[in-house]
Coordinates of C-alpha atoms in Angstrom, one line a residue:
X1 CA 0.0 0.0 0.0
X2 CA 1.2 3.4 -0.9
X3 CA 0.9 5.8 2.0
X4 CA 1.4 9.5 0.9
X5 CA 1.4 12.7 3.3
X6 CA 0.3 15.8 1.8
X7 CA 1.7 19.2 2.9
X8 CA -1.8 21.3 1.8
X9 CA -5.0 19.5 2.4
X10 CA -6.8 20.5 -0.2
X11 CA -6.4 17.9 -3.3
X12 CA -7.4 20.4 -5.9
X13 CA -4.2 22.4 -4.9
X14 CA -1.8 20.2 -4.0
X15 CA 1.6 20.5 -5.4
X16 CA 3.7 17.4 -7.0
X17 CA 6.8 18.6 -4.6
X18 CA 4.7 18.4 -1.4
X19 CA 3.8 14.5 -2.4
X20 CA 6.1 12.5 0.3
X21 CA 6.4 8.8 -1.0
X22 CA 6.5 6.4 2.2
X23 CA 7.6 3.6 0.4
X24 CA 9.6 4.7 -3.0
X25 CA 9.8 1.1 -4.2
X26 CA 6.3 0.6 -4.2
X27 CA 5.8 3.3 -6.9
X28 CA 5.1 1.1 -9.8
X29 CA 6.4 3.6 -13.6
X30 CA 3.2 4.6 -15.3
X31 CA 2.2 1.8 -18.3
X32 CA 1.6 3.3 -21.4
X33 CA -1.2 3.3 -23.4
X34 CA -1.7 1.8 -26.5
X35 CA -0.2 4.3 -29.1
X36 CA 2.1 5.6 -26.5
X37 CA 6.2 5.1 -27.4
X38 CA 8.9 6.4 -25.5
X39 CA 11.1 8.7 -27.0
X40 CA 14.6 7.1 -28.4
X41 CA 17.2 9.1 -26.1
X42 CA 20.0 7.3 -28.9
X43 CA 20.7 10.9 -30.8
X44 CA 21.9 14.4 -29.7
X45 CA 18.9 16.0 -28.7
X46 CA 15.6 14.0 -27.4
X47 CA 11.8 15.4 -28.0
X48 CA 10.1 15.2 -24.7
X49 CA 6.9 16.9 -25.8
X50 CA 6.7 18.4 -30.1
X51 CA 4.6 16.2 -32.4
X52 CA 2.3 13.2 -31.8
X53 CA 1.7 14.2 -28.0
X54 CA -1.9 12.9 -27.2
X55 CA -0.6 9.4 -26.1
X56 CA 1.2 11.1 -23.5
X57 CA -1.8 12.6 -21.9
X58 CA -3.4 9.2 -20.9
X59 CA 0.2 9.1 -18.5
X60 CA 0.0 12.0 -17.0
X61 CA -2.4 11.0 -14.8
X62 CA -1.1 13.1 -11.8
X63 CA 0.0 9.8 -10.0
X64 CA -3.5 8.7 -9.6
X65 CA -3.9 11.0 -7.1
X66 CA -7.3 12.9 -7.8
X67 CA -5.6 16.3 -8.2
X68 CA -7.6 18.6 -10.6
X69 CA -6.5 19.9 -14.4
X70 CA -7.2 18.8 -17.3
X71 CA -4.9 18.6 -20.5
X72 CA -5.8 18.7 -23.8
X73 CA -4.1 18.9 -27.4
X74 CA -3.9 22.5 -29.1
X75 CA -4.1 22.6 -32.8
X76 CA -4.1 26.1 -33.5
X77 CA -2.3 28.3 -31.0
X78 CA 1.1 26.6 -31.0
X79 CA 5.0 27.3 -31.2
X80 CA 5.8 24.9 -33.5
X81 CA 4.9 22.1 -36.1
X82 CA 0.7 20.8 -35.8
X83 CA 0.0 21.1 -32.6
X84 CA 0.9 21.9 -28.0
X85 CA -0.3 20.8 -25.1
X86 CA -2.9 23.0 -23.3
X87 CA -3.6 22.2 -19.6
X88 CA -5.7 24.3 -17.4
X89 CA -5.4 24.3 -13.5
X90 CA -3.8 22.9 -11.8
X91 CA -1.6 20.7 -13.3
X92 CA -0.5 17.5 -15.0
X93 CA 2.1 15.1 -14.1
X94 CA 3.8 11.5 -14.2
X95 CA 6.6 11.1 -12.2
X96 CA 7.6 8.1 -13.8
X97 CA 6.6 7.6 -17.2
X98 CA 7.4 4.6 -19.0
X99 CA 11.0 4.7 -21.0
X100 CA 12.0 8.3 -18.9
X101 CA 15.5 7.7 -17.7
X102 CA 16.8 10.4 -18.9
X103 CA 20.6 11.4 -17.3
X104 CA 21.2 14.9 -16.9
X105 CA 25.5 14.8 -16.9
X106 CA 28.3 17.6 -17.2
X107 CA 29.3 16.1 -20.7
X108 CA 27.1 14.2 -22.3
X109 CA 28.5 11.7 -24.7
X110 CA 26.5 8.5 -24.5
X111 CA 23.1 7.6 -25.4
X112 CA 20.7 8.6 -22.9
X113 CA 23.0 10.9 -21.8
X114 CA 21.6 15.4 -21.9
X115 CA 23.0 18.7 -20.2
X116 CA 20.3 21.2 -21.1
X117 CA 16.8 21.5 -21.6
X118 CA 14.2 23.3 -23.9
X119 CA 10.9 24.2 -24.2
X120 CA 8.1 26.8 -25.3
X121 CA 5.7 27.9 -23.3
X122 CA 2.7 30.5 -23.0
X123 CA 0.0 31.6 -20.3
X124 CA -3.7 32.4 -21.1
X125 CA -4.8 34.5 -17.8
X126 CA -3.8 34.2 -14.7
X127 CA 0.0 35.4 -12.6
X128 CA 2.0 32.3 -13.5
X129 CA 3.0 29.1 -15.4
X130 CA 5.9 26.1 -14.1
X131 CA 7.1 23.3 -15.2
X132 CA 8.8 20.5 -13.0
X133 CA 11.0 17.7 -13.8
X134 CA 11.0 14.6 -11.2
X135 CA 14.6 12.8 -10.6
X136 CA 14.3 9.4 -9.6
X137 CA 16.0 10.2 -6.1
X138 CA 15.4 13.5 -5.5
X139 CA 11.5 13.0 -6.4
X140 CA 10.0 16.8 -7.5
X141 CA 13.8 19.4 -7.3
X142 CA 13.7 21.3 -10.8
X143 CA 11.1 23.5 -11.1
X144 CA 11.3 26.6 -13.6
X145 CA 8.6 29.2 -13.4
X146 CA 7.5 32.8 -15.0
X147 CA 5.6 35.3 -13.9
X148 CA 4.4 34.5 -9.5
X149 CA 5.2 31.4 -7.7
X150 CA 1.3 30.9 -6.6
X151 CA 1.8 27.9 -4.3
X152 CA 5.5 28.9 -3.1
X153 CA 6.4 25.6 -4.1
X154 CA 10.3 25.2 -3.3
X155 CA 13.5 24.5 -4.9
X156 CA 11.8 26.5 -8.0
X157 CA 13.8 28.9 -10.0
X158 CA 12.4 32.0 -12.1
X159 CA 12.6 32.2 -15.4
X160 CA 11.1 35.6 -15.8
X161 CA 9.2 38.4 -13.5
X162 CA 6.8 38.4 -16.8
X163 CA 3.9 35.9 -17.6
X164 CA 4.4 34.8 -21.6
X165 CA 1.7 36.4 -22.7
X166 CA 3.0 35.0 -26.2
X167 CA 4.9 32.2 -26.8
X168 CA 8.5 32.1 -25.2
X169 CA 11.4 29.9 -25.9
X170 CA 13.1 28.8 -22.5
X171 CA 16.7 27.3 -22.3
X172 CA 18.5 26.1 -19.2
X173 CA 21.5 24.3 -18.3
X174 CA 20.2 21.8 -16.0
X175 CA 23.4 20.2 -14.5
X176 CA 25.0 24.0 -13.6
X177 CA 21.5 24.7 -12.0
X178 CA 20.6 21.0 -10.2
X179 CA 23.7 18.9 -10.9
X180 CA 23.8 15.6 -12.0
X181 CA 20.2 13.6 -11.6
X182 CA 18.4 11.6 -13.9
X183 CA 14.6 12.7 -14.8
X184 CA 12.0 9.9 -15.6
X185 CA 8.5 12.3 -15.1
X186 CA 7.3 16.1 -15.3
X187 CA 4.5 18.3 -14.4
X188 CA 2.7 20.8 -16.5
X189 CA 1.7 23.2 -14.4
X190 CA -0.9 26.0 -15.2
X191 CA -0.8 27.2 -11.9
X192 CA -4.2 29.8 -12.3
X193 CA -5.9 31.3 -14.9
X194 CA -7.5 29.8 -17.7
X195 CA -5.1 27.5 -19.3
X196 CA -0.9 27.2 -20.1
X197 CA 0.2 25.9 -23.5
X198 CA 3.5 23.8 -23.7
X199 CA 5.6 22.9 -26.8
X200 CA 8.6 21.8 -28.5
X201 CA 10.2 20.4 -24.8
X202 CA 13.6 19.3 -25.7
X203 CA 16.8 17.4 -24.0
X204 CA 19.8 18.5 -25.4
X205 CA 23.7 17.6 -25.4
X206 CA 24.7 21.2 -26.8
X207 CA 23.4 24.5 -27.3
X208 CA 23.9 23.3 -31.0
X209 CA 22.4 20.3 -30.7
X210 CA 19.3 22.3 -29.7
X211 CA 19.9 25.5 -32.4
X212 CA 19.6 22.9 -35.3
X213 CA 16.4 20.5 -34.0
X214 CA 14.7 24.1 -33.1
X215 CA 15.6 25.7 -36.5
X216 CA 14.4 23.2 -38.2
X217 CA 11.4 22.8 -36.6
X218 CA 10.3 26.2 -37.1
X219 CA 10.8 26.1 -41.2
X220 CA 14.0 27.8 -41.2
X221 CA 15.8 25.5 -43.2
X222 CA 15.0 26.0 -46.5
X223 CA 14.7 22.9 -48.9
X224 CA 17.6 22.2 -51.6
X225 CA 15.7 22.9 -54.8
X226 CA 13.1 25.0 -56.1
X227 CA 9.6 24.0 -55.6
X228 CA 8.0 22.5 -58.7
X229 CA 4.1 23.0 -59.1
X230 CA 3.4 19.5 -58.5
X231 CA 5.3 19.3 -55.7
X232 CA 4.1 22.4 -54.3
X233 CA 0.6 21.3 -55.0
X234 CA 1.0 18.0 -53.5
X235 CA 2.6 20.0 -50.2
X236 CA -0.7 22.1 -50.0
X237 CA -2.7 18.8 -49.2
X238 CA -0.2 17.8 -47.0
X239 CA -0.2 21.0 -44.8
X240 CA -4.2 21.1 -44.6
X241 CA -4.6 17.4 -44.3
X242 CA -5.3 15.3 -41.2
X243 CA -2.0 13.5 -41.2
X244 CA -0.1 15.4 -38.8
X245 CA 3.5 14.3 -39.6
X246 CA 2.9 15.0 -43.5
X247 CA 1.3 18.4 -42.0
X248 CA 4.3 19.2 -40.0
X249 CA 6.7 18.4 -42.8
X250 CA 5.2 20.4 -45.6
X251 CA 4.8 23.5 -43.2
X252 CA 8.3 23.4 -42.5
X253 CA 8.7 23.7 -46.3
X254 CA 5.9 26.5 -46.5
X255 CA 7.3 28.3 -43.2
X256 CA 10.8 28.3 -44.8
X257 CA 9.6 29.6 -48.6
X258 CA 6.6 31.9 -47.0
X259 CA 7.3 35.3 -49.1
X260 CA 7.2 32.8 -52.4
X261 CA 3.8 31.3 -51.4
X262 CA 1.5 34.3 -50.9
X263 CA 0.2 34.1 -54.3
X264 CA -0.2 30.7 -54.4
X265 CA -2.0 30.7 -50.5
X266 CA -4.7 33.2 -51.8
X267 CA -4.9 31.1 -54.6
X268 CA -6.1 28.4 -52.6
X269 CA -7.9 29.6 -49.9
X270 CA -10.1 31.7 -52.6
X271 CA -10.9 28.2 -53.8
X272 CA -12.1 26.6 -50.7
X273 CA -16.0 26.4 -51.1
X274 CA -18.5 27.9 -48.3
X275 CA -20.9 24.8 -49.2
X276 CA -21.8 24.1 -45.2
X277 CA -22.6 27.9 -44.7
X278 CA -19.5 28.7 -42.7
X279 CA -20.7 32.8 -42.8
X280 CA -24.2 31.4 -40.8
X281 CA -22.0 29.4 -38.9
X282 CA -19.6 32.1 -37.7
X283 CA -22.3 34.2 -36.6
X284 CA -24.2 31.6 -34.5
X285 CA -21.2 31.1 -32.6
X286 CA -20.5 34.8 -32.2
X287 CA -24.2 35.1 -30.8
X288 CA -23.4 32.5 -28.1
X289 CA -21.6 35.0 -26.2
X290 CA -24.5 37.8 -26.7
X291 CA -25.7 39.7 -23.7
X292 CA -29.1 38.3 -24.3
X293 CA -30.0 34.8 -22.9
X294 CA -32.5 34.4 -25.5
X295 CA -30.1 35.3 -28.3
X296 CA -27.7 32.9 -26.9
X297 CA -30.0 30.1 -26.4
X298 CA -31.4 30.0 -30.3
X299 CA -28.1 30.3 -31.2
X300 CA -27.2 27.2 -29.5
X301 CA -30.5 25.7 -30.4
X302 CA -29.7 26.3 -33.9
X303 CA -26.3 25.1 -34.4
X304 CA -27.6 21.7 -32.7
X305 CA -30.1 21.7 -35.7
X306 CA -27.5 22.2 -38.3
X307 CA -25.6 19.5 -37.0
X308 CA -22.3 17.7 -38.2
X309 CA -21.5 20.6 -40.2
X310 CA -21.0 22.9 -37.3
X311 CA -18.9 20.3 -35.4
X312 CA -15.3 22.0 -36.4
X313 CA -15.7 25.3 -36.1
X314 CA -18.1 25.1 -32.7
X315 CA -14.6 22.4 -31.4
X316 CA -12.1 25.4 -32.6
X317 CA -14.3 28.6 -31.0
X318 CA -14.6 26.1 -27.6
X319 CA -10.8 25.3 -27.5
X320 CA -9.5 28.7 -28.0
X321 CA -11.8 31.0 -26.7
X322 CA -11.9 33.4 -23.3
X323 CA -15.6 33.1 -22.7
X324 CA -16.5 30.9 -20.1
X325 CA -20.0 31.0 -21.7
X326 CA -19.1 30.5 -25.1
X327 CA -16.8 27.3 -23.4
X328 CA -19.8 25.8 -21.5
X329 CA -22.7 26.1 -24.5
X330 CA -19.8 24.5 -26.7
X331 CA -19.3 21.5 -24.7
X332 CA -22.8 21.1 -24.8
X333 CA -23.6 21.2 -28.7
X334 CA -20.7 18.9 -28.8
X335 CA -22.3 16.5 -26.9
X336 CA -25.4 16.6 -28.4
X337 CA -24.4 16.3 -31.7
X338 CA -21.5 13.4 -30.5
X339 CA -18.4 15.5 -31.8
X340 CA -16.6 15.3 -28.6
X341 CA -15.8 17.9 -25.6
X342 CA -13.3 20.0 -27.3
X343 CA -10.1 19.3 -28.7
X344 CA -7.6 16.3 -27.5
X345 CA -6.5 12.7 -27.8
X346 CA -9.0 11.0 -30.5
X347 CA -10.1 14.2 -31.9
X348 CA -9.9 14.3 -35.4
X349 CA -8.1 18.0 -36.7
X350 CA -11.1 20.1 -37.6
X351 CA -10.9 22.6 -41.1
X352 CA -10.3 26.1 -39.3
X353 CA -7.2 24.5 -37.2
X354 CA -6.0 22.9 -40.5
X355 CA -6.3 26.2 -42.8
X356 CA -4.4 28.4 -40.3
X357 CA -1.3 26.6 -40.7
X358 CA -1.5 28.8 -43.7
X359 CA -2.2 32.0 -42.0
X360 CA 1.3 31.4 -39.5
X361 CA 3.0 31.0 -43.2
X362 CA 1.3 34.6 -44.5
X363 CA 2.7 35.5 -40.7
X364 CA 6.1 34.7 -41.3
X365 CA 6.4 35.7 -45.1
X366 CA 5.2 39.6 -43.5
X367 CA 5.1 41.0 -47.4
X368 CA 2.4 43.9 -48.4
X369 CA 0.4 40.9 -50.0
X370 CA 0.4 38.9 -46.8
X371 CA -0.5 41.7 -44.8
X372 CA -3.4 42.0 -47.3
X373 CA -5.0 38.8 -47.5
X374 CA -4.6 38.1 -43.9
X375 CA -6.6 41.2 -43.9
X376 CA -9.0 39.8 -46.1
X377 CA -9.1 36.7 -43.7
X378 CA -9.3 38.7 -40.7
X379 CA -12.6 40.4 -42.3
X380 CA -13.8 36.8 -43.5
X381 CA -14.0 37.5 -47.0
X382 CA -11.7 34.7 -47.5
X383 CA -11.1 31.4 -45.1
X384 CA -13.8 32.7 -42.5
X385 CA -12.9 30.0 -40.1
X386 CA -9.5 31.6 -39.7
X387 CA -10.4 35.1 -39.1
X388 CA -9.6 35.1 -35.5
X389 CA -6.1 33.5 -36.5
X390 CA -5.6 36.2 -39.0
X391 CA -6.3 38.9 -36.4
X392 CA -4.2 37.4 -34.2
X393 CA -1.4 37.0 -36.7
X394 CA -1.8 41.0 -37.8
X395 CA -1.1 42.1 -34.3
X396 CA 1.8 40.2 -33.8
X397 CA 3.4 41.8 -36.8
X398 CA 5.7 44.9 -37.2
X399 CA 3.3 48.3 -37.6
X400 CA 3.6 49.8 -40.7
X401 CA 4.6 53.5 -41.3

């Protein structure tokens, strides 16, 4: 029997450091669903957390303990490749998941063998974010936060006085900070607010080794040879498909090329037919958080009644929305019309999340005629679905004069 003494009472708020294990042999290592393969720790740098994460949620189970927070997969709002994790309070953890035995070493040379670590991170509401890394003998000792502390949870080390508001990419040298140790779990720690988003979490034997798996990751390696039109087409259904690891591959590409695609993007996006009414669609969900009740309820009503075609774009507005409304009626059409809670493991991409990719390439190409059909998107003339992206993605860019 596993006896565990918890510093704070409360189970909704208690933290993975303040989890004292009576009987460390007893813990038995999490087993992994089916789906679920450990990451090879054979190369340079390992990928903790970047593509392919939704088997990983079933592990993080937060030991079994009953602690709250919920975790789901994020296919729009993300630092790199498809798709994040997005958990909302308080946390989720494993602190030994299957395969984890990851050394942490002053000079890493052998398989299995890392010095620093790497990740992206960003915080929707709230005063802070953390992640924590569990060492098979000194249980819960790395913890790296931004923004406050909440719980004071102790050895933790700040990262930043600032919440990411936006994504930020975090790297620390984990055997100057905690010496050697050897991680086999983490935590994702939202902390408060409404949710934290997590991405591209990386074990690395060099800075280098880190520069090249991140550069490439973020499509800014640019292919060998010229696109041909075939191969560019055949990219295009790649990027907006619903095989992530063709998706991820071609928007490298994209990413890497953007200034050249812009033509090509409105191209295709012009082409993209409106046959499920996505303009009547768009406006039902924006009348779900109206200051009427009644407005709110026959819009609800009325999106039920519409049925499988609304089952993408009410999953997208429910994922990455503020409204705790808008959140609550969407789980609730969902539901009803058997298209899940929201996003996550099992969840099949839906259109909006797959036609942004192009608006992050429009993003990164930043030309007059990006700026302009992202305009056009933001207004919903073109690609309704990813007008919110498109607003999003003018705001982020440089004002011009």
């Amino acid at each position: 029997m596993l006896g565990l003494v918890a510093v704070v009472p409360a189970v909704g708020q208690r933290p993975v450091a303040q989890l004292q294990f009576a009987e460390r042999g007893q813990i038995a290592a999490a087993q992994p669903p089916n789906g679920y393969a450990p990451p090879k720790a054979d190369a340079a740098v390992v990928e903790l957390l970047d593509e392919g994460i939704t088997p990983l949620f079933q592990l993080l189970n937060n030991d079994n303990s009953g602690e709250a927070g919920n975790i789901t997969r994020e296919d729009r709002d993300v630092f790199s490749g498809v798709e994040a994790a997005r958990v909302s309070p308080n946390q989720r953890y494993s602190s030994r998941i299957q395969g984890w035995n990851f050394r942490i070493v002053e000079t890493p040379k052998n398989a299995g063998e890392f010095r620093y670590l790497r990740f992206a991170w960003k915080k929707v509401g709230g005063t802070g974010i953390m992640i924590q890394l569990h060492d098979a003998t000194k249980t819960w000792n790395q913890r790296y936060f931004a923004g406050r502390n909440v719980f004071g949870w102790e050895p933790a080390t700040s990262v930043s006085d600032k919440l990411p508001g936006e994504w930020e990419l975090v790297t620390r040298d984990l055997f100057k900070e905690n010496g050697a140790s050897t991680i086999t779990g983490i935590a994702l720690t939202s902390l408060d607010g409404t949710a934290a988003l997590f991405d591209h979490m990386l074990l690395g034997r060099t800075i280098n080794d880190l520069d090249k798996v991140t550069d490439a990751s973020l499509g800014k390696v640019k292919p060998a040879e010229a696109l041909t039109n075939k191969v560019r087409e055949a990219m295009w259904a790649d990027m907006v498909g619903t095989d992530a690891k063709k998706a991820v591959s071609a928007l490298r590409v994209f990413l890497a090329t953007a200034p050249e695609q812009v033509a090509f993007i409105r191209d295709r996006l012009t082409q993209v037919p409106d046959k499920d009414g996505a303009g009547q669609i768009r406006k039902l969900i924006i009348e779900l958080d109206s200051d009427s009740f009644e407005t709110r309820q026959n819009a609800m009503d009325e999106l039920i009644r519409l049925g499988a075609p609304v089952i993408d774009a009410v999953r997208d507005a429910g994922t990455n929305t503020v409204s705790d409304e808008v959140r609550f009626r969407a789980r609730l059409i969902l539901k009803k019309l058997g298209g899940g809670t929201g996003a996550g493991a099992g969840n099949v991409v839906g259109k909006g999340a797959r036609l942004s990719r192009a608006v992050r390439v429009l993003e990164r190409a930043g030309t007059t005629e990006a700026r302009a059909l992202l305009t056009d998107i933001a207004a919903g003339k073109v690609a309704p679905e990813c007008s919110t992206d498109a607003k999003v993605a003018l705001a982020r860019l440089p004002k011009v004069p």
